mmCIF file of C-alpha atoms and ligand atoms in Angstrom:
data_model
loop_
_atom_site.group_PDB
_atom_site.id
_atom_site.type_symbol
_atom_site.label_atom_id
_atom_site.label_comp_id
_atom_site.label_asym_id
_atom_site.label_seq_id
_atom_site.Cartn_x
_atom_site.Cartn_y
_atom_site.Cartn_z
ATOM 1 C CA UNK A 1 12.571 39.670 -32.854
ATOM 2 C CA UNK A 2 10.105 39.220 -29.925
ATOM 3 C CA UNK A 3 7.397 38.138 -32.790
ATOM 4 C CA UNK A 4 9.942 35.520 -34.134
ATOM 5 C CA UNK A 5 10.548 34.365 -30.191
ATOM 6 C CA UNK A 6 6.989 34.255 -29.594
ATOM 7 C CA UNK A 7 6.052 32.035 -32.631
ATOM 8 C CA UNK A 8 8.682 29.646 -31.713
ATOM 9 C CA UNK A 9 7.088 29.414 -28.268
ATOM 10 C CA UNK A 10 4.029 28.784 -29.675
ATOM 11 C CA UNK A 11 5.158 26.492 -31.888
ATOM 12 C CA UNK A 12 7.149 24.209 -29.034
ATOM 13 C CA UNK A 13 3.810 24.423 -27.197
ATOM 14 C CA UNK A 14 2.000 22.697 -30.160
ATOM 15 C CA UNK A 15 4.456 20.493 -30.463
ATOM 16 C CA UNK A 16 4.725 19.369 -26.772
ATOM 17 C CA UNK A 17 0.638 18.913 -26.759
ATOM 18 C CA UNK A 18 0.713 16.759 -29.610
ATOM 19 C CA UNK A 19 3.691 14.806 -28.611
ATOM 20 C CA UNK A 20 1.816 13.997 -25.264
ATOM 21 C CA UNK A 21 -1.846 13.312 -27.284
ATOM 22 C CA UNK A 22 0.173 11.123 -29.728
ATOM 23 C CA UNK A 23 1.759 8.894 -27.407
ATOM 24 C CA UNK A 24 -1.929 8.559 -26.146
ATOM 25 C CA UNK A 25 -4.354 9.385 -29.007
ATOM 26 C CA UNK A 26 -6.110 5.889 -29.598
ATOM 27 C CA UNK A 27 -4.449 3.943 -26.790
ATOM 28 C CA UNK A 28 -6.460 1.924 -24.450
ATOM 29 C CA UNK A 29 -4.836 1.222 -20.953
ATOM 30 C CA UNK A 30 -6.565 -1.379 -18.454
ATOM 31 C CA UNK A 31 -6.432 -0.863 -15.101
ATOM 32 C CA UNK A 32 -7.048 -3.899 -12.823
ATOM 33 C CA UNK A 33 -7.856 -3.103 -9.001
ATOM 34 C CA UNK A 34 -8.411 -5.828 -6.157
ATOM 35 C CA UNK A 35 -11.365 -4.598 -4.609
ATOM 36 C CA UNK A 36 -13.775 -1.828 -3.696
ATOM 37 C CA UNK A 37 -13.806 -2.796 0.006
ATOM 38 C CA UNK A 38 -10.797 -1.240 1.167
ATOM 39 C CA UNK A 39 -10.997 2.679 0.770
ATOM 40 C CA UNK A 40 -7.425 2.812 -0.646
ATOM 41 C CA UNK A 41 -8.211 0.943 -3.672
ATOM 42 C CA UNK A 42 -11.105 3.051 -4.825
ATOM 43 C CA UNK A 43 -8.838 6.054 -4.709
ATOM 44 C CA UNK A 44 -6.074 4.381 -6.594
ATOM 45 C CA UNK A 45 -8.415 3.205 -9.155
ATOM 46 C CA UNK A 46 -10.188 6.924 -9.555
ATOM 47 C CA UNK A 47 -6.900 8.528 -9.688
ATOM 48 C CA UNK A 48 -5.577 6.228 -12.387
ATOM 49 C CA UNK A 49 -8.604 6.876 -14.368
ATOM 50 C CA UNK A 50 -8.880 10.354 -13.956
ATOM 51 C CA UNK A 51 -5.075 10.893 -14.851
ATOM 52 C CA UNK A 52 -5.028 8.802 -17.755
ATOM 53 C CA UNK A 53 -8.158 10.264 -19.177
ATOM 54 C CA UNK A 54 -6.731 13.994 -18.510
ATOM 55 C CA UNK A 55 -3.621 12.680 -21.103
ATOM 56 C CA UNK A 56 -5.991 11.694 -23.617
ATOM 57 C CA UNK A 57 -6.269 7.858 -23.019
ATOM 58 C CA UNK A 58 -9.127 5.401 -22.995
ATOM 59 C CA UNK A 59 -9.496 3.459 -19.891
ATOM 60 C CA UNK A 60 -10.826 0.143 -18.961
ATOM 61 C CA UNK A 61 -11.021 0.323 -14.937
ATOM 62 C CA UNK A 62 -12.135 -2.918 -13.101
ATOM 63 C CA UNK A 63 -12.428 -3.849 -9.717
ATOM 64 C CA UNK A 64 -12.822 -7.627 -8.700
ATOM 65 C CA UNK A 65 -14.211 -7.950 -5.412
ATOM 66 C CA UNK A 66 -10.822 -9.514 -3.742
ATOM 67 C CA UNK A 67 -11.720 -12.542 -6.068
ATOM 68 C CA UNK A 68 -8.973 -13.793 -7.828
ATOM 69 C CA UNK A 69 -10.761 -15.729 -10.623
ATOM 70 C CA UNK A 70 -12.412 -12.797 -11.404
ATOM 71 C CA UNK A 71 -9.588 -10.580 -11.609
ATOM 72 C CA UNK A 72 -7.651 -13.173 -13.846
ATOM 73 C CA UNK A 73 -10.940 -13.175 -16.169
ATOM 74 C CA UNK A 74 -10.684 -9.009 -16.096
ATOM 75 C CA UNK A 75 -6.895 -9.175 -16.920
ATOM 76 C CA UNK A 76 -7.550 -11.855 -19.946
ATOM 77 C CA UNK A 77 -10.398 -9.738 -21.176
ATOM 78 C CA UNK A 78 -8.351 -6.673 -20.977
ATOM 79 C CA UNK A 79 -5.347 -8.212 -22.860
ATOM 80 C CA UNK A 80 -7.928 -9.981 -25.627
ATOM 81 C CA UNK A 81 -9.678 -6.734 -26.009
ATOM 82 C CA UNK A 82 -6.701 -4.825 -27.398
ATOM 83 C CA UNK A 83 -5.489 -2.849 -24.388
ATOM 84 C CA UNK A 84 -1.894 -1.329 -25.275
ATOM 85 C CA UNK A 85 -0.341 -1.302 -21.570
ATOM 86 C CA UNK A 86 -2.215 -3.191 -18.515
ATOM 87 C CA UNK A 87 -1.519 -2.090 -15.128
ATOM 88 C CA UNK A 88 -2.710 -4.583 -12.187
ATOM 89 C CA UNK A 89 -2.864 -4.398 -8.333
ATOM 90 C CA UNK A 90 -3.322 -7.912 -7.812
ATOM 91 C CA UNK A 91 -5.127 -9.881 -5.205
ATOM 92 C CA UNK A 92 -3.053 -12.571 -5.305
ATOM 93 C CA UNK A 93 0.523 -11.892 -6.768
ATOM 94 C CA UNK A 94 1.122 -15.651 -7.953
ATOM 95 C CA UNK A 95 -2.400 -16.094 -9.147
ATOM 96 C CA UNK A 96 -2.331 -14.117 -13.001
ATOM 97 C CA UNK A 97 0.386 -16.381 -14.656
ATOM 98 C CA UNK A 98 -1.550 -17.373 -17.504
ATOM 99 C CA UNK A 99 -3.023 -13.772 -18.356
ATOM 100 C CA UNK A 100 0.620 -12.324 -18.005
ATOM 101 C CA UNK A 101 2.068 -15.430 -20.399
ATOM 102 C CA UNK A 102 -0.567 -14.055 -22.842
ATOM 103 C CA UNK A 103 0.288 -10.423 -22.576
ATOM 104 C CA UNK A 104 3.706 -11.493 -23.231
ATOM 105 C CA UNK A 105 2.703 -13.517 -26.199
ATOM 106 C CA UNK A 106 0.994 -10.621 -27.559
ATOM 107 C CA UNK A 107 3.524 -8.289 -26.426
ATOM 108 C CA UNK A 108 1.310 -6.040 -24.169
ATOM 109 C CA UNK A 109 3.446 -4.273 -21.463
ATOM 110 C CA UNK A 110 2.185 -4.896 -17.744
ATOM 111 C CA UNK A 111 3.018 -2.511 -15.179
ATOM 112 C CA UNK A 112 2.610 -4.146 -11.529
ATOM 113 C CA UNK A 113 0.639 -1.400 -9.171
ATOM 114 C CA UNK A 114 1.326 -0.977 -5.801
ATOM 115 C CA UNK A 115 1.979 -5.297 -5.283
ATOM 116 C CA UNK A 116 4.865 -6.901 -7.398
ATOM 117 C CA UNK A 117 3.268 -9.688 -9.601
ATOM 118 C CA UNK A 118 4.979 -13.016 -8.614
ATOM 119 C CA UNK A 119 6.510 -16.022 -10.483
ATOM 120 C CA UNK A 120 6.453 -14.479 -13.983
ATOM 121 C CA UNK A 121 8.855 -12.809 -16.453
ATOM 122 C CA UNK A 122 6.193 -10.846 -18.214
ATOM 123 C CA UNK A 123 6.412 -7.885 -15.681
ATOM 124 C CA UNK A 124 7.796 -4.818 -17.182
ATOM 125 C CA UNK A 125 7.661 -2.572 -14.399
ATOM 126 C CA UNK A 126 6.468 -2.069 -10.660
ATOM 127 C CA UNK A 127 5.468 1.218 -9.125
ATOM 128 C CA UNK A 128 4.659 1.394 -5.409
ATOM 129 C CA UNK A 129 5.867 2.823 -2.240
ATOM 130 C CA UNK A 130 8.928 1.816 -0.337
ATOM 131 C CA UNK A 131 7.257 -0.909 1.592
ATOM 132 C CA UNK A 132 10.374 -2.072 3.548
ATOM 133 C CA UNK A 133 10.531 1.515 4.766
ATOM 134 C CA UNK A 134 6.985 1.286 5.554
ATOM 135 C CA UNK A 135 7.555 -1.226 7.894
ATOM 136 C CA UNK A 136 10.642 0.352 9.741
ATOM 137 C CA UNK A 137 8.611 3.639 10.444
ATOM 138 C CA UNK A 138 6.006 1.672 12.312
ATOM 139 C CA UNK A 139 8.704 -0.418 14.363
ATOM 140 C CA UNK A 140 10.644 2.616 15.150
ATOM 141 C CA UNK A 141 7.687 4.688 16.212
ATOM 142 C CA UNK A 142 7.038 1.629 18.599
ATOM 143 C CA UNK A 143 10.448 1.580 19.689
ATOM 144 C CA UNK A 144 10.555 5.300 20.401
ATOM 145 C CA UNK A 145 7.148 5.243 21.689
ATOM 146 C CA UNK A 146 8.118 2.676 24.568
ATOM 147 C CA UNK A 147 11.873 4.166 24.621
ATOM 148 C CA UNK A 148 13.076 0.533 24.655
ATOM 149 C CA UNK A 149 16.618 1.598 24.474
ATOM 150 C CA UNK A 150 16.263 3.125 27.959
ATOM 151 C CA UNK A 151 13.089 2.092 29.635
ATOM 152 C CA UNK A 152 13.371 -1.344 31.859
ATOM 153 C CA UNK A 153 10.541 -3.107 30.429
ATOM 154 C CA UNK A 154 9.496 -5.927 30.135
ATOM 155 C CA UNK A 155 6.697 -4.701 27.413
ATOM 156 C CA UNK A 156 3.831 -6.269 26.371
ATOM 157 C CA UNK A 157 2.777 -6.187 22.660
ATOM 158 C CA UNK A 158 1.185 -8.030 20.357
ATOM 159 C CA UNK A 159 1.361 -8.376 16.359
ATOM 160 C CA UNK A 160 -0.827 -8.354 13.157
ATOM 161 C CA UNK A 161 0.524 -8.651 9.717
ATOM 162 C CA UNK A 162 -1.185 -8.725 6.079
ATOM 163 C CA UNK A 163 -2.165 -11.011 3.403
ATOM 164 C CA UNK A 164 0.149 -13.890 2.990
ATOM 165 C CA UNK A 165 -0.795 -13.707 -0.915
ATOM 166 C CA UNK A 166 0.415 -9.997 -0.973
ATOM 167 C CA UNK A 167 4.222 -9.559 -1.377
ATOM 168 C CA UNK A 168 3.962 -6.291 0.487
ATOM 169 C CA UNK A 169 3.011 -8.007 3.542
ATOM 170 C CA UNK A 170 6.226 -9.468 4.030
ATOM 171 C CA UNK A 171 8.319 -6.429 3.390
ATOM 172 C CA UNK A 172 5.824 -4.569 6.011
ATOM 173 C CA UNK A 173 6.342 -7.034 8.566
ATOM 174 C CA UNK A 174 10.204 -7.730 7.813
ATOM 175 C CA UNK A 175 10.601 -3.609 8.197
ATOM 176 C CA UNK A 176 9.031 -3.549 11.452
ATOM 177 C CA UNK A 177 10.340 -7.049 12.810
ATOM 178 C CA UNK A 178 13.689 -5.971 11.923
ATOM 179 C CA UNK A 179 13.463 -3.135 14.578
ATOM 180 C CA UNK A 180 11.434 -5.064 17.158
ATOM 181 C CA UNK A 181 12.622 -8.507 17.012
ATOM 182 C CA UNK A 182 15.885 -7.754 18.871
ATOM 183 C CA UNK A 183 13.822 -6.447 21.670
ATOM 184 C CA UNK A 184 11.906 -9.679 21.916
ATOM 185 C CA UNK A 185 15.046 -11.719 21.409
ATOM 186 C CA UNK A 186 16.429 -9.660 24.500
ATOM 187 C CA UNK A 187 13.436 -10.611 26.545
ATOM 188 C CA UNK A 188 12.620 -6.499 26.795
ATOM 189 C CA UNK A 189 9.591 -6.772 24.658
ATOM 190 C CA UNK A 190 7.353 -9.986 25.095
ATOM 191 C CA UNK A 191 4.921 -11.147 22.917
ATOM 192 C CA UNK A 192 2.133 -13.376 25.465
ATOM 193 C CA UNK A 193 0.392 -15.025 22.469
ATOM 194 C CA UNK A 194 3.475 -16.318 21.652
ATOM 195 C CA UNK A 195 2.498 -15.466 18.077
ATOM 196 C CA UNK A 196 5.320 -13.570 16.463
ATOM 197 C CA UNK A 197 6.155 -15.553 12.846
ATOM 198 C CA UNK A 198 4.838 -13.960 10.007
ATOM 199 C CA UNK A 199 2.597 -17.261 9.291
ATOM 200 C CA UNK A 200 1.045 -16.703 12.778
ATOM 201 C CA UNK A 201 0.236 -13.022 12.591
ATOM 202 C CA UNK A 202 -0.765 -12.690 9.072
ATOM 203 C CA UNK A 203 -4.665 -11.689 7.965
ATOM 204 C CA UNK A 204 -5.666 -13.309 4.684
ATOM 205 C CA UNK A 205 -7.165 -10.488 2.412
ATOM 206 C CA UNK A 206 -6.162 -7.752 4.587
ATOM 207 C CA UNK A 207 -9.880 -7.849 6.137
ATOM 208 C CA UNK A 208 -10.668 -5.913 9.294
ATOM 209 C CA UNK A 209 -13.038 -8.579 10.430
ATOM 210 C CA UNK A 210 -10.712 -11.374 10.255
ATOM 211 C CA UNK A 211 -7.925 -8.845 12.231
ATOM 212 C CA UNK A 212 -10.645 -8.641 14.771
ATOM 213 C CA UNK A 213 -11.736 -12.192 15.380
ATOM 214 C CA UNK A 214 -8.009 -12.952 15.872
ATOM 215 C CA UNK A 215 -7.165 -10.173 18.072
ATOM 216 C CA UNK A 216 -10.386 -10.973 20.067
ATOM 217 C CA UNK A 217 -9.234 -14.471 21.029
ATOM 218 C CA UNK A 218 -5.813 -13.430 21.698
ATOM 219 C CA UNK A 219 -7.600 -10.781 24.277
ATOM 220 C CA UNK A 220 -9.448 -13.607 25.476
ATOM 221 C CA UNK A 221 -6.786 -15.971 25.802
ATOM 222 C CA UNK A 222 -3.792 -14.022 27.358
ATOM 223 C CA UNK A 223 -5.305 -10.659 28.581
ATOM 224 C CA UNK A 224 -8.494 -11.455 30.294
ATOM 225 C CA UNK A 225 -7.076 -11.606 33.724
ATOM 226 C CA UNK A 226 -6.588 -7.434 33.431
ATOM 227 C CA UNK A 227 -2.966 -7.665 32.285
ATOM 228 C CA UNK A 228 -1.820 -4.730 29.796
ATOM 229 C CA UNK A 229 -0.991 -4.458 26.630
ATOM 230 C CA UNK A 230 1.746 -1.809 25.465
ATOM 231 C CA UNK A 231 1.550 -1.741 22.006
ATOM 232 C CA UNK A 232 0.077 -3.663 18.852
ATOM 233 C CA UNK A 233 2.114 -3.633 15.602
ATOM 234 C CA UNK A 234 -0.501 -3.455 12.981
ATOM 235 C CA UNK A 235 0.700 -3.739 9.317
ATOM 236 C CA UNK A 236 -2.200 -1.563 8.090
ATOM 237 C CA UNK A 237 -5.447 0.405 8.960
ATOM 238 C CA UNK A 238 -7.669 -2.021 7.727
ATOM 239 C CA UNK A 239 -6.344 -4.550 10.628
ATOM 240 C CA UNK A 240 -5.559 -1.554 12.919
ATOM 241 C CA UNK A 241 -9.458 -1.113 12.888
ATOM 242 C CA UNK A 242 -10.040 -4.658 13.536
ATOM 243 C CA UNK A 243 -7.477 -4.630 16.231
ATOM 244 C CA UNK A 244 -8.888 -1.473 17.802
ATOM 245 C CA UNK A 245 -12.724 -2.895 17.779
ATOM 246 C CA UNK A 246 -11.430 -5.771 19.488
ATOM 247 C CA UNK A 247 -9.669 -3.842 22.127
ATOM 248 C CA UNK A 248 -13.002 -1.911 22.548
ATOM 249 C CA UNK A 249 -15.426 -4.960 23.133
ATOM 250 C CA UNK A 250 -12.756 -6.780 24.976
ATOM 251 C CA UNK A 251 -10.153 -4.697 27.072
ATOM 252 C CA UNK A 252 -10.082 -2.640 30.103
ATOM 253 C CA UNK A 253 -6.598 -2.050 30.313
ATOM 254 C CA UNK A 254 -4.607 1.101 29.283
ATOM 255 C CA UNK A 255 -5.093 1.804 25.816
ATOM 256 C CA UNK A 256 -2.031 0.684 23.704
ATOM 257 C CA UNK A 257 0.001 2.027 20.906
ATOM 258 C CA UNK A 258 -1.189 0.818 17.769
ATOM 259 C CA UNK A 259 0.338 1.245 14.335
ATOM 260 C CA UNK A 260 -1.159 1.554 10.798
ATOM 261 C CA UNK A 261 -0.741 2.673 7.173
ATOM 262 C CA UNK A 262 -2.702 4.093 4.548
ATOM 263 C CA UNK A 263 -4.572 6.967 6.193
ATOM 264 C CA UNK A 264 -8.063 5.749 5.698
ATOM 265 C CA UNK A 265 -10.758 7.733 7.011
ATOM 266 C CA UNK A 266 -11.603 5.668 9.924
ATOM 267 C CA UNK A 267 -8.444 5.198 10.938
ATOM 268 C CA UNK A 268 -7.582 9.182 10.847
ATOM 269 C CA UNK A 269 -10.746 9.754 12.983
ATOM 270 C CA UNK A 270 -9.301 7.078 15.717
ATOM 271 C CA UNK A 271 -5.982 9.259 15.306
ATOM 272 C CA UNK A 272 -7.830 12.596 16.258
ATOM 273 C CA UNK A 273 -9.717 10.113 18.535
ATOM 274 C CA UNK A 274 -6.728 9.141 20.480
ATOM 275 C CA UNK A 275 -7.482 5.425 19.539
ATOM 276 C CA UNK A 276 -4.882 5.112 17.093
ATOM 277 C CA UNK A 277 -1.578 6.366 17.764
ATOM 278 C CA UNK A 278 -0.106 6.366 13.984
ATOM 279 C CA UNK A 279 -0.163 5.652 10.204
ATOM 280 C CA UNK A 280 1.956 5.702 7.371
ATOM 281 C CA UNK A 281 0.587 8.078 4.577
ATOM 282 C CA UNK A 282 0.933 7.040 0.945
ATOM 283 C CA UNK A 283 -0.430 9.477 -1.160
ATOM 284 C CA UNK A 284 -1.996 7.491 -3.914
ATOM 285 C CA UNK A 285 -2.064 10.517 -5.944
ATOM 286 C CA UNK A 286 1.691 10.599 -6.221
ATOM 287 C CA UNK A 287 1.670 6.688 -7.410
ATOM 288 C CA UNK A 288 -0.943 7.206 -9.938
ATOM 289 C CA UNK A 289 1.027 9.979 -11.630
ATOM 290 C CA UNK A 290 4.010 7.987 -11.459
ATOM 291 C CA UNK A 291 2.363 5.368 -13.502
ATOM 292 C CA UNK A 292 0.886 7.496 -15.993
ATOM 293 C CA UNK A 293 4.352 8.888 -16.695
ATOM 294 C CA UNK A 294 5.269 5.284 -16.844
ATOM 295 C CA UNK A 295 2.579 4.428 -19.496
ATOM 296 C CA UNK A 296 3.405 7.385 -21.513
ATOM 297 C CA UNK A 297 7.285 6.483 -21.567
ATOM 298 C CA UNK A 298 6.496 2.673 -22.424
ATOM 299 C CA UNK A 299 4.189 3.635 -25.262
ATOM 300 C CA UNK A 300 6.497 6.516 -26.632
ATOM 301 C CA UNK A 301 9.402 3.902 -26.638
ATOM 302 C CA UNK A 302 11.360 6.386 -24.197
ATOM 303 C CA UNK A 303 13.575 5.165 -21.076
ATOM 304 C CA UNK A 304 11.019 4.463 -17.901
ATOM 305 C CA UNK A 305 12.121 6.168 -14.667
ATOM 306 C CA UNK A 306 13.323 3.557 -12.427
ATOM 307 C CA UNK A 307 14.822 4.014 -8.906
ATOM 308 C CA UNK A 308 15.179 0.482 -8.089
ATOM 309 C CA UNK A 309 16.740 -2.405 -9.999
ATOM 310 C CA UNK A 310 17.472 -4.838 -7.101
ATOM 311 C CA UNK A 311 14.839 -5.073 -4.569
ATOM 312 C CA UNK A 312 11.774 -6.850 -6.053
ATOM 313 C CA UNK A 313 12.906 -10.395 -7.320
ATOM 314 C CA UNK A 314 9.032 -12.268 -8.318
ATOM 315 C CA UNK A 315 11.281 -15.288 -7.651
ATOM 316 C CA UNK A 316 11.713 -15.144 -11.795
ATOM 317 C CA UNK A 317 13.184 -11.561 -12.504
ATOM 318 C CA UNK A 318 14.125 -8.560 -10.559
ATOM 319 C CA UNK A 319 11.435 -6.144 -11.860
ATOM 320 C CA UNK A 320 12.856 -2.455 -12.369
ATOM 321 C CA UNK A 321 10.687 -0.329 -9.844
ATOM 322 C CA UNK A 322 10.217 3.112 -8.832
ATOM 323 C CA UNK A 323 9.514 3.368 -5.121
ATOM 324 C CA UNK A 324 7.755 6.352 -3.693
ATOM 325 C CA UNK A 325 8.251 7.802 -0.310
ATOM 326 C CA UNK A 326 5.635 6.886 2.624
ATOM 327 C CA UNK A 327 5.637 9.445 4.792
ATOM 328 C CA UNK A 328 4.818 9.178 8.986
ATOM 329 C CA UNK A 329 1.384 10.663 9.983
ATOM 330 C CA UNK A 330 0.096 11.357 13.279
ATOM 331 C CA UNK A 331 -2.435 13.596 15.179
ATOM 332 C CA UNK A 332 0.248 16.417 14.843
ATOM 333 C CA UNK A 333 0.849 16.393 11.114
ATOM 334 C CA UNK A 334 -2.551 15.201 9.590
ATOM 335 C CA UNK A 335 -3.923 18.040 8.950
ATOM 336 C CA UNK A 336 -0.918 19.432 7.037
ATOM 337 C CA UNK A 337 -0.712 16.089 4.993
ATOM 338 C CA UNK A 338 -4.277 15.297 4.407
ATOM 339 C CA UNK A 339 -6.116 18.621 4.439
ATOM 340 C CA UNK A 340 -3.729 20.844 3.329
ATOM 341 C CA UNK A 341 -2.840 18.806 0.319
ATOM 342 C CA UNK A 342 -6.534 18.457 -0.529
ATOM 343 C CA UNK A 343 -6.214 14.770 -0.040
ATOM 344 C CA UNK A 344 -9.535 14.710 2.391
ATOM 345 C CA UNK A 345 -12.082 17.415 3.221
ATOM 346 C CA UNK A 346 -12.329 18.500 6.736
ATOM 347 C CA UNK A 347 -16.017 17.319 6.195
ATOM 348 C CA UNK A 348 -14.721 14.027 5.628
ATOM 349 C CA UNK A 349 -13.006 13.565 8.677
ATOM 350 C CA UNK A 350 -15.408 15.033 10.978
HETATM 351 C C1 BGC B 1 -0.936 -1.916 0.397
HETATM 352 C C2 BGC B 1 -1.647 -1.242 1.439
HETATM 353 C C3 BGC B 1 -2.893 -1.681 2.062
HETATM 354 C C4 BGC B 1 -3.115 -3.286 1.395
HETATM 355 C C5 BGC B 1 -4.232 -3.928 1.761
HETATM 356 C C6 BGC B 1 -1.130 -3.310 0.772
HETATM 357 O O1 BGC B 1 -0.670 -3.993 -0.811
HETATM 358 O O2 BGC B 1 0.168 -1.762 -0.106
HETATM 359 O O3 BGC B 1 -1.462 0.255 1.365
HETATM 360 O O4 BGC B 1 -3.285 -1.306 3.251
HETATM 361 O O5 BGC B 1 -2.469 -3.862 0.601
HETATM 362 O O6 BGC B 1 -5.132 -3.198 0.741
#
């Protein structure tokens, strides 16, 4: 009896292995990443490549130096060179229309990775983190740290948001502003620069230097008289870094609360040094694993795991999405989140 069971188990295992490799065998997956300039996309790209290859897929991984035309060419090549599925983290969500049309024409499924692909019905699925929640975590942090419900105020804050070409940037901004705006309207929070609307606080391509230049000019124009800033609400770590640099160079007041997102190495170091108050950890391994699972399900003709079919409207269709959970990070829990989980080594943060 035992022998029969062992044989059955062995057959099941062989069958399971064959099933995995059967959907992956001979399949090529294109992975288009926006840039190598920002830390997270290097991690995303590496994770995707390693995980896909471990499943038996061939992988065409491309980075596009934040150049929209370059990414368009890369994706077009992926489609023309026979990729079976294409995974895209777009630089500019609306700029890949012609490549997406081609994918549709050839019946190649497209997965939007982290950033939604806009203005197209050729997007099969979307995997990301809960972007609105990222913003509310940042907004709530500021609200609680300043005790906005109880303290008298007024408090002075400034705001730095993300790239207008990235659909996520609106979600981060709205999530945070839905928490903070009522206090601005009530006069308890004052934005001295008067720059509150998304279009005024956006940071094209999320560049640290762009955020730094704008922050420096705000400091020179509105805080040079020695008045202090209580919080600088930043949508992510690359912009938080720019704001931190600007404050270091141009500000003598009490150090403000600074928010961020991604747990980039420089920013975690800044959290440890007391220069950045918090970040939001989005484990790129979790997102990559989810997308690899999607690829497998699509190619095996199985039902694809999604957990949101309402939020992500790309102006043509509502794209079925899987939202991973973002996690609050600060100096108190970074070691557990980032070191114990093997995301970084202690050396990287030293
Ligand atoms: C991502 C963020 C990242 C930003 C800049 C966004 O689309 O969701 O994690 O900080 O791009 O790269």
